[in-house]
């Protein structure tokens, strides 16, 4: 906290003399260029990157500086340029646009700077990308839903942010699956902006002219937790919750635990309901993994240009509650966290990576590494 | 003052000496000084000296914003407002990327630049037609255009991709003179030279005249509509050029690339010293305003400002830049200090008006008139008295009826379905509440851009304090509202005491609040709404959600507040003429501050209710409410330049937009078509609002 205050003082008094902390001789200078940080996923991903940089294995290797560009691609372009000028050896990027950064990334590459993008992609060929297979995410979840419905029923789709590659890849793949089942009808489609709050307003609009009884299944990029809560509010019983294929929020996973499971801190609707669910995620550890790969490269290791992360899929059969959320425990297969520890049901639960033993629950929550 | 200024344009025999000129372009000179100062700071704190390459990067980084800001400046000089700027940039980028052929590596720069500028001008002509010839309010026309263009862009280019020939890149991003002059600076130089020429033409003179005082301009024989039309077309062309530049810079297309530039464009214009409302300022300042905004990125990096603080630091820089630019002997701050000192002197001498003995000093006839009307002089009928209000408010309700009928036809099960009405009112609650605050601010001629993070911060604070416990609401609600009142107070003080543009003050406040929310929540908002709050927003009592009676009471209260109280009358008085209101004894400063407090309180209430509705608070939960809050106010018949509008009209606007979104959500139309339809309906609603007398 005190360091925050110091930095604020520095920022406010722009004319104050700036004394750069002299980095240890062999530390690699790495920058993180984030986009908009005003949402839960970004903040969680940033916590995990910071935790990794602060961990025992990396604290002596990396000098990490985190900067936010905001939602504006122009500023990220300028920021990356400035980072290159400031002597970056590697830049970890959450790209605002997969294409707008191409020229600046090319320029950075030509100066020997390693660029690693996480979650979203940079199409410039010299960049390194860490992503999940978005198409697979759309397809697997849609297949699960079609299966669950026995190949027939009326479903509602809640998509992501229109005009983004990720949204289109997921939605297209899902629609292709549904098209193979002539008895599955998409009766409503709304833009959910990857936000629980927007999913709620959009579903409310859809339900203004429909009843829950008219809907047999939901395919949502984000919002299953909210959809289940809305069904309970509408007076439906817990055994009649419709199957929902959607994101990996912790709230949604707690709901998928068998009814009656003892969970500390649970209170409806953030409680075990036995809701039929498949949960996938763009895991927030991808930023930390991008940092790991960047350091690997700086140490001379070979890294492929595309790292496709295993798609974290959790269904009612594989769901398992964690006691503490340590990395060791998650390694043994737990994937859901107690509401008493994770108070925010919209928090993203897919934080386990077998390659990052430094990061457990505390890394994602408050930026504290395991060691 | 501005009128006099217009008369003293170069070319008229009035052109004064150097000192006079310098005084006239003081705002521009200060904008340049601010940029130079920041540039030197950057140079000083950055490791290593500034090389030609650094300058070249900086130059290309800010060019898109600068070009768009020049266009916006023209519109604002003419007394207008253009929300479609960012969307046009995206559209041009998409058009170029989608249509350039991979096989044509040698694509002609001139040809494609012309295409880009042409597309921009077409959109500008669309805006200009509705604003200039149909005399619709620019803010709502350009807002509709923004939605239509955003939808159209997604039809042209569904997702990031496409191809932009490298010839464009090497032309716009290269060196005009190697190691001396980067091409982007030359480009801006050419545009500004063109402006210098244009300013001296009949059009340039007319532009300032129209912006200062359209009635006088028309009286001296200027064709006001054509000047406005030409301005929007010209501005569209400049956005088009910005789109071409961003295409050259990125080498590909992204349908969302320009959308987020919008608020920065306004900030650049205001930092550049151009006055909102027209008639004063110029594009040169805006260019430096744009670069000032962009160089902040480098400063934050060099200072290693932590991520959570970056939006706070940015807000602070924005405020300081404008404050610095506004400080002079005639600035509002100096005025305020002078007034304060004078009042203190008067008080000690016992001469202050408030110190005179309290006695009824009303003139005799005022009392007589009151007695006469009580004695039975017939008042005009209800309709006659409220004819104007009804004329401006009715279109929203007429459009609402049409949307409801359309919904019945398309989706069925609407008009007699109680659940539909319940959902419609619950969903309208948020916009209806925001409309009071934003509406009151707009009535006084301001704008509150700090709504998004006032909403989010309030929700996050509430959820964090309540943590699911009902009794905690008892202290959490007052605390959240008190915090919001403080936010509004600061906004109001910035606008009134420091005399800064409301856009800058509230935009900076929004950034500061974002930082505050991130710091408070440490990136992950915890806590959730209490059962009572959730029940209030989502429960049912005899089929009715409890928030609906509250909404009804709110609507009545808001109508009374704006229409029947002295506060309401003062708000309208200020909107009609600040000076006239002040001379009539309205303490304008207090009223304006109160209006911003009201706006922040409305936003906080929405934050609280949204938290109850969603069950939890999240970062960014207020992002989707800024533009709609302005739209409902304007669709409801309020005048963005202030002084006209009725709360019931705004409420109608909230119902209309919600019903329209509900209709669109019920279909399976692709998002692009929904955006286009949404824009068209909003535009159609305001065409009916058209003023029929000549302005």
mmCIF file with all atom_site columns, N, CA and C in Angstrom, chain B residues 13-64:
data_model
loop_
_atom_site.group_PDB
_atom_site.id
_atom_site.type_symbol
_atom_site.label_atom_id
_atom_site.label_alt_id
_atom_site.label_comp_id
_atom_site.label_asym_id
_atom_site.label_entity_id
_atom_site.label_seq_id
_atom_site.pdbx_PDB_ins_code
_atom_site.Cartn_x
_atom_site.Cartn_y
_atom_site.Cartn_z
_atom_site.occupancy
_atom_site.B_iso_or_equiv
_atom_site.pdbx_formal_charge
_atom_site.auth_seq_id
_atom_site.auth_comp_id
_atom_site.auth_asym_id
_atom_site.auth_atom_id
_atom_site.pdbx_PDB_model_num
ATOM 1   N N  . UNK B 1 13 ? -11.052 44.912 -41.463 1.00 0.00 ? 13 UNK B N  1
ATOM 2   C CA . UNK B 1 13 ? -10.099 45.984 -41.170 1.00 0.00 ? 13 UNK B CA 1
ATOM 3   C C  . UNK B 1 13 ? -9.756  46.054 -39.685 1.00 0.00 ? 13 UNK B C  1
ATOM 4   N N  . UNK B 1 14 ? -10.459 45.252 -38.887 1.00 0.00 ? 14 UNK B N  1
ATOM 5   C CA . UNK B 1 14 ? -10.285 45.326 -37.454 1.00 0.00 ? 14 UNK B CA 1
ATOM 6   C C  . UNK B 1 14 ? -9.031  44.620 -36.949 1.00 0.00 ? 14 UNK B C  1
ATOM 7   N N  . UNK B 1 15 ? -8.383  43.857 -37.841 1.00 0.00 ? 15 UNK B N  1
ATOM 8   C CA . UNK B 1 15 ? -7.259  43.052 -37.399 1.00 0.00 ? 15 UNK B CA 1
ATOM 9   C C  . UNK B 1 15 ? -6.263  43.893 -36.614 1.00 0.00 ? 15 UNK B C  1
ATOM 10  N N  . UNK B 1 16 ? -6.031  43.500 -35.389 1.00 0.00 ? 16 UNK B N  1
ATOM 11  C CA . UNK B 1 16 ? -5.170  44.304 -34.527 1.00 0.00 ? 16 UNK B CA 1
ATOM 12  C C  . UNK B 1 16 ? -3.723  43.908 -34.664 1.00 0.00 ? 16 UNK B C  1
ATOM 13  N N  . UNK B 1 17 ? -2.916  44.360 -33.755 1.00 0.00 ? 17 UNK B N  1
ATOM 14  C CA . UNK B 1 17 ? -1.496  44.067 -33.796 1.00 0.00 ? 17 UNK B CA 1
ATOM 15  C C  . UNK B 1 17 ? -1.208  42.693 -33.223 1.00 0.00 ? 17 UNK B C  1
ATOM 16  N N  . UNK B 1 18 ? 0.066   42.458 -33.001 1.00 0.00 ? 18 UNK B N  1
ATOM 17  C CA . UNK B 1 18 ? 0.489   41.138 -32.557 1.00 0.00 ? 18 UNK B CA 1
ATOM 18  C C  . UNK B 1 18 ? -0.118  40.799 -31.191 1.00 0.00 ? 18 UNK B C  1
ATOM 19  N N  . UNK B 1 19 ? -0.126  41.792 -30.296 1.00 0.00 ? 19 UNK B N  1
ATOM 20  C CA . UNK B 1 19 ? -0.627  41.524 -28.956 1.00 0.00 ? 19 UNK B CA 1
ATOM 21  C C  . UNK B 1 19 ? -2.082  41.107 -28.988 1.00 0.00 ? 19 UNK B C  1
ATOM 22  N N  . UNK B 1 20 ? -2.817  41.782 -29.837 1.00 0.00 ? 20 UNK B N  1
ATOM 23  C CA . UNK B 1 20 ? -4.230  41.445 -29.940 1.00 0.00 ? 20 UNK B CA 1
ATOM 24  C C  . UNK B 1 20 ? -4.404  40.018 -30.448 1.00 0.00 ? 20 UNK B C  1
ATOM 25  N N  . UNK B 1 21 ? -3.607  39.716 -31.467 1.00 0.00 ? 21 UNK B N  1
ATOM 26  C CA . UNK B 1 21 ? -3.680  38.357 -32.040 1.00 0.00 ? 21 UNK B CA 1
ATOM 27  C C  . UNK B 1 21 ? -3.340  37.311 -30.985 1.00 0.00 ? 21 UNK B C  1
ATOM 28  N N  . UNK B 1 22 ? -2.279  37.589 -30.242 1.00 0.00 ? 22 UNK B N  1
ATOM 29  C CA . UNK B 1 22 ? -1.838  36.633 -29.233 1.00 0.00 ? 22 UNK B CA 1
ATOM 30  C C  . UNK B 1 22 ? -2.931  36.439 -28.193 1.00 0.00 ? 22 UNK B C  1
ATOM 31  N N  . UNK B 1 23 ? -3.595  37.512 -27.821 1.00 0.00 ? 23 UNK B N  1
ATOM 32  C CA . UNK B 1 23 ? -4.648  37.404 -26.824 1.00 0.00 ? 23 UNK B CA 1
ATOM 33  C C  . UNK B 1 23 ? -5.779  36.553 -27.375 1.00 0.00 ? 23 UNK B C  1
ATOM 34  N N  . UNK B 1 24 ? -6.076  36.731 -28.661 1.00 0.00 ? 24 UNK B N  1
ATOM 35  C CA . UNK B 1 24 ? -7.195  36.008 -29.258 1.00 0.00 ? 24 UNK B CA 1
ATOM 36  C C  . UNK B 1 24 ? -6.908  34.509 -29.323 1.00 0.00 ? 24 UNK B C  1
ATOM 37  N N  . UNK B 1 25 ? -5.671  34.149 -29.620 1.00 0.00 ? 25 UNK B N  1
ATOM 38  C CA . UNK B 1 25 ? -5.369  32.718 -29.741 1.00 0.00 ? 25 UNK B CA 1
ATOM 39  C C  . UNK B 1 25 ? -4.670  32.209 -28.486 1.00 0.00 ? 25 UNK B C  1
ATOM 40  N N  . UNK B 1 26 ? -4.936  32.879 -27.356 1.00 0.00 ? 26 UNK B N  1
ATOM 41  C CA . UNK B 1 26 ? -4.287  32.476 -26.116 1.00 0.00 ? 26 UNK B CA 1
ATOM 42  C C  . UNK B 1 26 ? -4.511  31.004 -25.795 1.00 0.00 ? 26 UNK B C  1
ATOM 43  N N  . UNK B 1 27 ? -5.776  30.560 -25.944 1.00 0.00 ? 27 UNK B N  1
ATOM 44  C CA . UNK B 1 27 ? -6.100  29.176 -25.593 1.00 0.00 ? 27 UNK B CA 1
ATOM 45  C C  . UNK B 1 27 ? -5.244  28.200 -26.404 1.00 0.00 ? 27 UNK B C  1
ATOM 46  N N  . UNK B 1 28 ? -5.097  28.504 -27.705 1.00 0.00 ? 28 UNK B N  1
ATOM 47  C CA . UNK B 1 28 ? -4.290  27.635 -28.557 1.00 0.00 ? 28 UNK B CA 1
ATOM 48  C C  . UNK B 1 28 ? -2.830  27.654 -28.113 1.00 0.00 ? 28 UNK B C  1
ATOM 49  N N  . UNK B 1 29 ? -2.321  28.855 -27.826 1.00 0.00 ? 29 UNK B N  1
ATOM 50  C CA . UNK B 1 29 ? -0.928  28.960 -27.412 1.00 0.00 ? 29 UNK B CA 1
ATOM 51  C C  . UNK B 1 29 ? -0.693  28.186 -26.115 1.00 0.00 ? 29 UNK B C  1
ATOM 52  N N  . UNK B 1 30 ? -1.646  28.277 -25.195 1.00 0.00 ? 30 UNK B N  1
ATOM 53  C CA . UNK B 1 30 ? -1.473  27.554 -23.933 1.00 0.00 ? 30 UNK B CA 1
ATOM 54  C C  . UNK B 1 30 ? -1.489  26.050 -24.190 1.00 0.00 ? 30 UNK B C  1
ATOM 55  N N  . UNK B 1 31 ? -2.373  25.599 -25.094 1.00 0.00 ? 31 UNK B N  1
ATOM 56  C CA . UNK B 1 31 ? -2.410  24.168 -25.406 1.00 0.00 ? 31 UNK B CA 1
ATOM 57  C C  . UNK B 1 31 ? -1.055  23.713 -25.931 1.00 0.00 ? 31 UNK B C  1
ATOM 58  N N  . UNK B 1 32 ? -0.462  24.551 -26.769 1.00 0.00 ? 32 UNK B N  1
ATOM 59  C CA . UNK B 1 32 ? 0.859   24.201 -27.301 1.00 0.00 ? 32 UNK B CA 1
ATOM 60  C C  . UNK B 1 32 ? 1.878   24.172 -26.161 1.00 0.00 ? 32 UNK B C  1
ATOM 61  N N  . UNK B 1 33 ? 1.800   25.170 -25.278 1.00 0.00 ? 33 UNK B N  1
ATOM 62  C CA . UNK B 1 33 ? 2.744   25.241 -24.167 1.00 0.00 ? 33 UNK B CA 1
ATOM 63  C C  . UNK B 1 33 ? 2.629   24.009 -23.276 1.00 0.00 ? 33 UNK B C  1
ATOM 64  N N  . UNK B 1 34 ? 1.388   23.591 -23.007 1.00 0.00 ? 34 UNK B N  1
ATOM 65  C CA . UNK B 1 34 ? 1.183   22.407 -22.162 1.00 0.00 ? 34 UNK B CA 1
ATOM 66  C C  . UNK B 1 34 ? 1.846   21.197 -22.806 1.00 0.00 ? 34 UNK B C  1
ATOM 67  N N  . UNK B 1 35 ? 1.632   21.061 -24.118 1.00 0.00 ? 35 UNK B N  1
ATOM 68  C CA . UNK B 1 35 ? 2.230   19.908 -24.794 1.00 0.00 ? 35 UNK B CA 1
ATOM 69  C C  . UNK B 1 35 ? 3.752   19.973 -24.726 1.00 0.00 ? 35 UNK B C  1
ATOM 70  N N  . UNK B 1 36 ? 4.305   21.140 -25.021 1.00 0.00 ? 36 UNK B N  1
ATOM 71  C CA . UNK B 1 36 ? 5.767   21.274 -25.025 1.00 0.00 ? 36 UNK B CA 1
ATOM 72  C C  . UNK B 1 36 ? 6.318   20.936 -23.641 1.00 0.00 ? 36 UNK B C  1
ATOM 73  N N  . UNK B 1 37 ? 5.622   21.417 -22.610 1.00 0.00 ? 37 UNK B N  1
ATOM 74  C CA . UNK B 1 37 ? 6.062   21.130 -21.252 1.00 0.00 ? 37 UNK B CA 1
ATOM 75  C C  . UNK B 1 37 ? 6.080   19.621 -21.001 1.00 0.00 ? 37 UNK B C  1
ATOM 76  N N  . UNK B 1 38 ? 4.971   18.958 -21.358 1.00 0.00 ? 38 UNK B N  1
ATOM 77  C CA . UNK B 1 38 ? 4.894   17.509 -21.132 1.00 0.00 ? 38 UNK B CA 1
ATOM 78  C C  . UNK B 1 38 ? 5.960   16.784 -21.955 1.00 0.00 ? 38 UNK B C  1
ATOM 79  N N  . UNK B 1 39 ? 6.190   17.298 -23.156 1.00 0.00 ? 39 UNK B N  1
ATOM 80  C CA . UNK B 1 39 ? 7.195   16.676 -24.015 1.00 0.00 ? 39 UNK B CA 1
ATOM 81  C C  . UNK B 1 39 ? 8.569   16.766 -23.357 1.00 0.00 ? 39 UNK B C  1
ATOM 82  N N  . UNK B 1 40 ? 8.869   17.939 -22.807 1.00 0.00 ? 40 UNK B N  1
ATOM 83  C CA . UNK B 1 40 ? 10.164  18.111 -22.147 1.00 0.00 ? 40 UNK B CA 1
ATOM 84  C C  . UNK B 1 40 ? 10.254  17.208 -20.917 1.00 0.00 ? 40 UNK B C  1
ATOM 85  N N  . UNK B 1 41 ? 9.139   17.112 -20.176 1.00 0.00 ? 41 UNK B N  1
ATOM 86  C CA . UNK B 1 41 ? 9.120   16.226 -19.009 1.00 0.00 ? 41 UNK B CA 1
ATOM 87  C C  . UNK B 1 41 ? 9.414   14.798 -19.441 1.00 0.00 ? 41 UNK B C  1
ATOM 88  N N  . UNK B 1 42 ? 8.740   14.376 -20.507 1.00 0.00 ? 42 UNK B N  1
ATOM 89  C CA . UNK B 1 42 ? 8.953   13.022 -21.014 1.00 0.00 ? 42 UNK B CA 1
ATOM 90  C C  . UNK B 1 42 ? 10.408  12.798 -21.381 1.00 0.00 ? 42 UNK B C  1
ATOM 91  N N  . UNK B 1 43 ? 10.942  13.786 -22.097 1.00 0.00 ? 43 UNK B N  1
ATOM 92  C CA . UNK B 1 43 ? 12.330  13.683 -22.529 1.00 0.00 ? 43 UNK B CA 1
ATOM 93  C C  . UNK B 1 43 ? 13.241  13.547 -21.314 1.00 0.00 ? 43 UNK B C  1
ATOM 94  N N  . UNK B 1 44 ? 12.904  14.333 -20.273 1.00 0.00 ? 44 UNK B N  1
ATOM 95  C CA . UNK B 1 44 ? 13.755  14.398 -19.103 1.00 0.00 ? 44 UNK B CA 1
ATOM 96  C C  . UNK B 1 44 ? 13.709  13.101 -18.299 1.00 0.00 ? 44 UNK B C  1
ATOM 97  N N  . UNK B 1 45 ? 12.506  12.528 -18.143 1.00 0.00 ? 45 UNK B N  1
ATOM 98  C CA . UNK B 1 45 ? 12.388  11.341 -17.297 1.00 0.00 ? 45 UNK B CA 1
ATOM 99  C C  . UNK B 1 45 ? 12.634  10.049 -18.055 1.00 0.00 ? 45 UNK B C  1
ATOM 100 N N  . UNK B 1 46 ? 12.662  10.104 -19.395 1.00 0.00 ? 46 UNK B N  1
ATOM 101 C CA . UNK B 1 46 ? 12.906  8.877  -20.143 1.00 0.00 ? 46 UNK B CA 1
ATOM 102 C C  . UNK B 1 46 ? 14.389  8.569  -20.130 1.00 0.00 ? 46 UNK B C  1
ATOM 103 N N  . UNK B 1 47 ? 14.705  7.286  -20.080 1.00 0.00 ? 47 UNK B N  1
ATOM 104 C CA . UNK B 1 47 ? 16.124  6.939  -20.186 1.00 0.00 ? 47 UNK B CA 1
ATOM 105 C C  . UNK B 1 47 ? 16.599  7.232  -21.603 1.00 0.00 ? 47 UNK B C  1
ATOM 106 N N  . UNK B 1 48 ? 17.710  7.888  -21.726 1.00 0.00 ? 48 UNK B N  1
ATOM 107 C CA . UNK B 1 48 ? 18.266  8.173  -23.044 1.00 0.00 ? 48 UNK B CA 1
ATOM 108 C C  . UNK B 1 48 ? 17.627  9.404  -23.661 1.00 0.00 ? 48 UNK B C  1
ATOM 109 N N  . UNK B 1 49 ? 18.324  10.041 -24.577 1.00 0.00 ? 49 UNK B N  1
ATOM 110 C CA . UNK B 1 49 ? 17.793  11.249 -25.203 1.00 0.00 ? 49 UNK B CA 1
ATOM 111 C C  . UNK B 1 49 ? 16.739  10.908 -26.246 1.00 0.00 ? 49 UNK B C  1
ATOM 112 N N  . UNK B 1 50 ? 15.900  11.891 -26.571 1.00 0.00 ? 50 UNK B N  1
ATOM 113 C CA . UNK B 1 50 ? 14.898  11.727 -27.624 1.00 0.00 ? 50 UNK B CA 1
ATOM 114 C C  . UNK B 1 50 ? 15.602  11.711 -28.976 1.00 0.00 ? 50 UNK B C  1
ATOM 115 N N  . UNK B 1 51 ? 15.433  10.651 -29.717 1.00 0.00 ? 51 UNK B N  1
ATOM 116 C CA . UNK B 1 51 ? 16.035  10.610 -31.038 1.00 0.00 ? 51 UNK B CA 1
ATOM 117 C C  . UNK B 1 51 ? 14.971  10.930 -32.071 1.00 0.00 ? 51 UNK B C  1
ATOM 118 N N  . UNK B 1 52 ? 15.393  10.998 -33.306 1.00 0.00 ? 52 UNK B N  1
ATOM 119 C CA . UNK B 1 52 ? 14.445  11.225 -34.391 1.00 0.00 ? 52 UNK B CA 1
ATOM 120 C C  . UNK B 1 52 ? 13.387  10.129 -34.412 1.00 0.00 ? 52 UNK B C  1
ATOM 121 N N  . UNK B 1 53 ? 13.813  8.901  -34.093 1.00 0.00 ? 53 UNK B N  1
ATOM 122 C CA . UNK B 1 53 ? 12.852  7.795  -34.139 1.00 0.00 ? 53 UNK B CA 1
ATOM 123 C C  . UNK B 1 53 ? 11.783  7.945  -33.069 1.00 0.00 ? 53 UNK B C  1
ATOM 124 N N  . UNK B 1 54 ? 12.197  8.386  -31.877 1.00 0.00 ? 54 UNK B N  1
ATOM 125 C CA . UNK B 1 54 ? 11.200  8.598  -30.824 1.00 0.00 ? 54 UNK B CA 1
ATOM 126 C C  . UNK B 1 54 ? 10.160  9.615  -31.274 1.00 0.00 ? 54 UNK B C  1
ATOM 127 N N  . UNK B 1 55 ? 10.657  10.717 -31.822 1.00 0.00 ? 55 UNK B N  1
ATOM 128 C CA . UNK B 1 55 ? 9.743   11.761 -32.270 1.00 0.00 ? 55 UNK B CA 1
ATOM 129 C C  . UNK B 1 55 ? 8.831   11.224 -33.356 1.00 0.00 ? 55 UNK B C  1
ATOM 130 N N  . UNK B 1 56 ? 9.417   10.445 -34.243 1.00 0.00 ? 56 UNK B N  1
ATOM 131 C CA . UNK B 1 56 ? 8.637   9.886  -35.338 1.00 0.00 ? 56 UNK B CA 1
ATOM 132 C C  . UNK B 1 56 ? 7.525   8.959  -34.811 1.00 0.00 ? 56 UNK B C  1
ATOM 133 N N  . UNK B 1 57 ? 7.864   8.158  -33.803 1.00 0.00 ? 57 UNK B N  1
ATOM 134 C CA . UNK B 1 57 ? 6.848   7.271  -33.211 1.00 0.00 ? 57 UNK B CA 1
ATOM 135 C C  . UNK B 1 57 ? 5.747   8.077  -32.543 1.00 0.00 ? 57 UNK B C  1
ATOM 136 N N  . UNK B 1 58 ? 6.181   9.072  -31.777 1.00 0.00 ? 58 UNK B N  1
ATOM 137 C CA . UNK B 1 58 ? 5.198   9.916  -31.100 1.00 0.00 ? 58 UNK B CA 1
ATOM 138 C C  . UNK B 1 58 ? 4.269   10.569 -32.114 1.00 0.00 ? 58 UNK B C  1
ATOM 139 N N  . UNK B 1 59 ? 4.882   11.033 -33.219 1.00 0.00 ? 59 UNK B N  1
ATOM 140 C CA . UNK B 1 59 ? 4.098   11.729 -34.236 1.00 0.00 ? 59 UNK B CA 1
ATOM 141 C C  . UNK B 1 59 ? 3.033   10.810 -34.816 1.00 0.00 ? 59 UNK B C  1
ATOM 142 N N  . UNK B 1 60 ? 3.441   9.583  -35.170 1.00 0.00 ? 60 UNK B N  1
ATOM 143 C CA . UNK B 1 60 ? 2.463   8.694  -35.809 1.00 0.00 ? 60 UNK B CA 1
ATOM 144 C C  . UNK B 1 60 ? 1.441   8.213  -34.789 1.00 0.00 ? 60 UNK B C  1
ATOM 145 N N  . UNK B 1 61 ? 1.850   8.086  -33.509 1.00 0.00 ? 61 UNK B N  1
ATOM 146 C CA . UNK B 1 61 ? 0.913   7.585  -32.502 1.00 0.00 ? 61 UNK B CA 1
ATOM 147 C C  . UNK B 1 61 ? -0.298  8.476  -32.328 1.00 0.00 ? 61 UNK B C  1
ATOM 148 N N  . UNK B 1 62 ? -0.093  9.792  -32.402 1.00 0.00 ? 62 UNK B N  1
ATOM 149 C CA . UNK B 1 62 ? -1.207  10.687 -32.121 1.00 0.00 ? 62 UNK B CA 1
ATOM 150 C C  . UNK B 1 62 ? -1.952  11.173 -33.343 1.00 0.00 ? 62 UNK B C  1
ATOM 151 N N  . UNK B 1 63 ? -1.500  10.755 -34.536 1.00 0.00 ? 63 UNK B N  1
ATOM 152 C CA . UNK B 1 63 ? -2.072  11.362 -35.741 1.00 0.00 ? 63 UNK B CA 1
ATOM 153 C C  . UNK B 1 63 ? -3.551  11.056 -35.919 1.00 0.00 ? 63 UNK B C  1
ATOM 154 N N  . UNK B 1 64 ? -3.949  9.803  -35.690 1.00 0.00 ? 64 UNK B N  1
ATOM 155 C CA . UNK B 1 64 ? -5.358  9.445  -35.875 1.00 0.00 ? 64 UNK B CA 1
ATOM 156 C C  . UNK B 1 64 ? -6.240  10.301 -34.980 1.00 0.00 ? 64 UNK B C  1
#
